[in-house]
Amino acid sequence: MVTAGEPIEYRCLIRATDGKKTISTSVGPKDHQRFQSSYATILKAHMTSLKKKERKDRKKTVDADKKDSGSKKPKRV
């Protein structure tokens, strides 16, 4: 797309908040890849303090489902 002889450069607005403090930046297409890699590095560095999600044991849930399905009445045709 060209306007008045100059190509339009689309920019991406990125906003972030940390509860009280809000920051924002505008990233152009040339800097997008560099921004993404820097942002990913920061996220990975701070994700070490996150707790792992407790998962239910699949075998227990599958066994419970089988027991429930066995007690149901068969459908009449």
mmCIF file of C-alpha atoms in Angstrom:
data_model
loop_
_atom_site.group_PDB
_atom_site.id
_atom_site.type_symbol
_atom_site.label_atom_id
_atom_site.label_comp_id
_atom_site.label_asym_id
_atom_site.label_seq_id
_atom_site.Cartn_x
_atom_site.Cartn_y
_atom_site.Cartn_z
ATOM 1 C CA MET A 1 0.000 0.000 0.000
ATOM 2 C CA VAL A 2 1.435 3.352 -0.991
ATOM 3 C CA THR A 3 0.293 6.767 0.187
ATOM 4 C CA ALA A 4 1.760 9.947 -1.264
ATOM 5 C CA GLY A 5 4.683 7.997 -2.713
ATOM 6 C CA GLU A 6 5.745 6.435 0.627
ATOM 7 C CA PRO A 7 4.910 2.898 1.764
ATOM 8 C CA ILE A 8 2.910 2.588 4.987
ATOM 9 C CA GLU A 9 4.744 0.824 7.798
ATOM 10 C CA TYR A 10 2.323 -0.971 10.103
ATOM 11 C CA ARG A 11 3.294 -1.070 13.763
ATOM 12 C CA CYS A 12 2.160 -3.301 16.602
ATOM 13 C CA LEU A 13 1.212 -1.793 19.973
ATOM 14 C CA ILE A 14 2.195 -3.991 22.912
ATOM 15 C CA ARG A 15 0.958 -3.315 26.431
ATOM 16 C CA ALA A 16 1.908 -4.990 29.705
ATOM 17 C CA THR A 17 0.945 -4.507 33.331
ATOM 18 C CA ASP A 18 2.311 -5.673 36.648
ATOM 19 C CA GLY A 19 -0.611 -4.851 38.891
ATOM 20 C CA LYS A 20 0.249 -1.210 39.549
ATOM 21 C CA LYS A 21 2.700 -0.301 36.791
ATOM 22 C CA THR A 22 1.680 -0.256 33.120
ATOM 23 C CA ILE A 23 4.092 -0.084 30.183
ATOM 24 C CA SER A 24 3.535 0.008 26.453
ATOM 25 C CA THR A 25 5.666 0.019 23.336
ATOM 26 C CA SER A 26 5.197 0.168 19.600
ATOM 27 C CA VAL A 27 7.123 -2.365 17.520
ATOM 28 C CA GLY A 28 7.733 -2.102 13.799
ATOM 29 C CA PRO A 29 8.005 -5.027 11.395
ATOM 30 C CA LYS A 30 11.799 -4.804 11.282
ATOM 31 C CA ASP A 31 12.128 -5.135 15.074
ATOM 32 C CA HIS A 32 9.335 -7.653 15.605
ATOM 33 C CA GLN A 33 11.512 -10.784 15.535
ATOM 34 C CA ARG A 34 14.099 -9.283 17.899
ATOM 35 C CA PHE A 35 11.362 -8.133 20.299
ATOM 36 C CA GLN A 36 9.729 -11.584 20.310
ATOM 37 C CA SER A 37 12.987 -13.364 21.148
ATOM 38 C CA SER A 38 13.839 -10.882 23.923
ATOM 39 C CA TYR A 39 10.334 -11.112 25.348
ATOM 40 C CA ALA A 40 10.428 -14.928 25.307
ATOM 41 C CA THR A 41 13.775 -14.912 27.132
ATOM 42 C CA ILE A 42 12.351 -12.678 29.867
ATOM 43 C CA LEU A 43 9.249 -14.859 30.255
ATOM 44 C CA LYS A 44 11.281 -18.066 30.486
ATOM 45 C CA ALA A 45 13.570 -16.530 33.112
ATOM 46 C CA HIS A 46 10.652 -15.588 35.366
ATOM 47 C CA MET A 47 8.597 -18.770 34.934
ATOM 48 C CA THR A 48 10.877 -20.776 37.199
ATOM 49 C CA SER A 49 8.973 -19.667 40.289
ATOM 50 C CA LEU A 50 5.619 -20.949 39.002
ATOM 51 C CA LYS A 51 4.155 -24.013 40.658
ATOM 52 C CA LYS A 52 3.348 -27.065 38.579
ATOM 53 C CA LYS A 53 -0.324 -27.891 38.233
ATOM 54 C CA GLU A 54 -1.457 -30.978 40.119
ATOM 55 C CA ARG A 55 -2.952 -33.462 37.717
ATOM 56 C CA LYS A 56 -5.432 -36.137 38.617
ATOM 57 C CA ASP A 57 -4.326 -39.683 38.031
ATOM 58 C CA ARG A 58 -5.853 -40.772 34.715
ATOM 59 C CA LYS A 59 -6.159 -44.400 35.746
ATOM 60 C CA LYS A 60 -8.362 -43.496 38.701
ATOM 61 C CA THR A 61 -10.695 -41.377 36.576
ATOM 62 C CA VAL A 62 -10.931 -44.026 33.832
ATOM 63 C CA ASP A 63 -11.703 -46.758 36.388
ATOM 64 C CA ALA A 64 -14.367 -44.563 38.000
ATOM 65 C CA ASP A 65 -15.973 -43.934 34.609
ATOM 66 C CA LYS A 66 -16.059 -47.654 33.825
ATOM 67 C CA LYS A 67 -17.762 -48.397 37.140
ATOM 68 C CA ASP A 68 -20.375 -45.703 36.511
ATOM 69 C CA SER A 69 -21.092 -46.884 32.965
ATOM 70 C CA GLY A 70 -21.519 -50.488 34.114
ATOM 71 C CA SER A 71 -24.334 -49.581 36.538
ATOM 72 C CA LYS A 72 -26.455 -47.811 33.926
ATOM 73 C CA LYS A 73 -29.490 -49.541 32.499
ATOM 74 C CA PRO A 74 -29.272 -50.561 28.848
ATOM 75 C CA LYS A 75 -31.348 -48.564 26.371
ATOM 76 C CA ARG A 76 -34.535 -50.130 25.033
ATOM 77 C CA VAL A 77 -34.918 -50.290 21.294
#
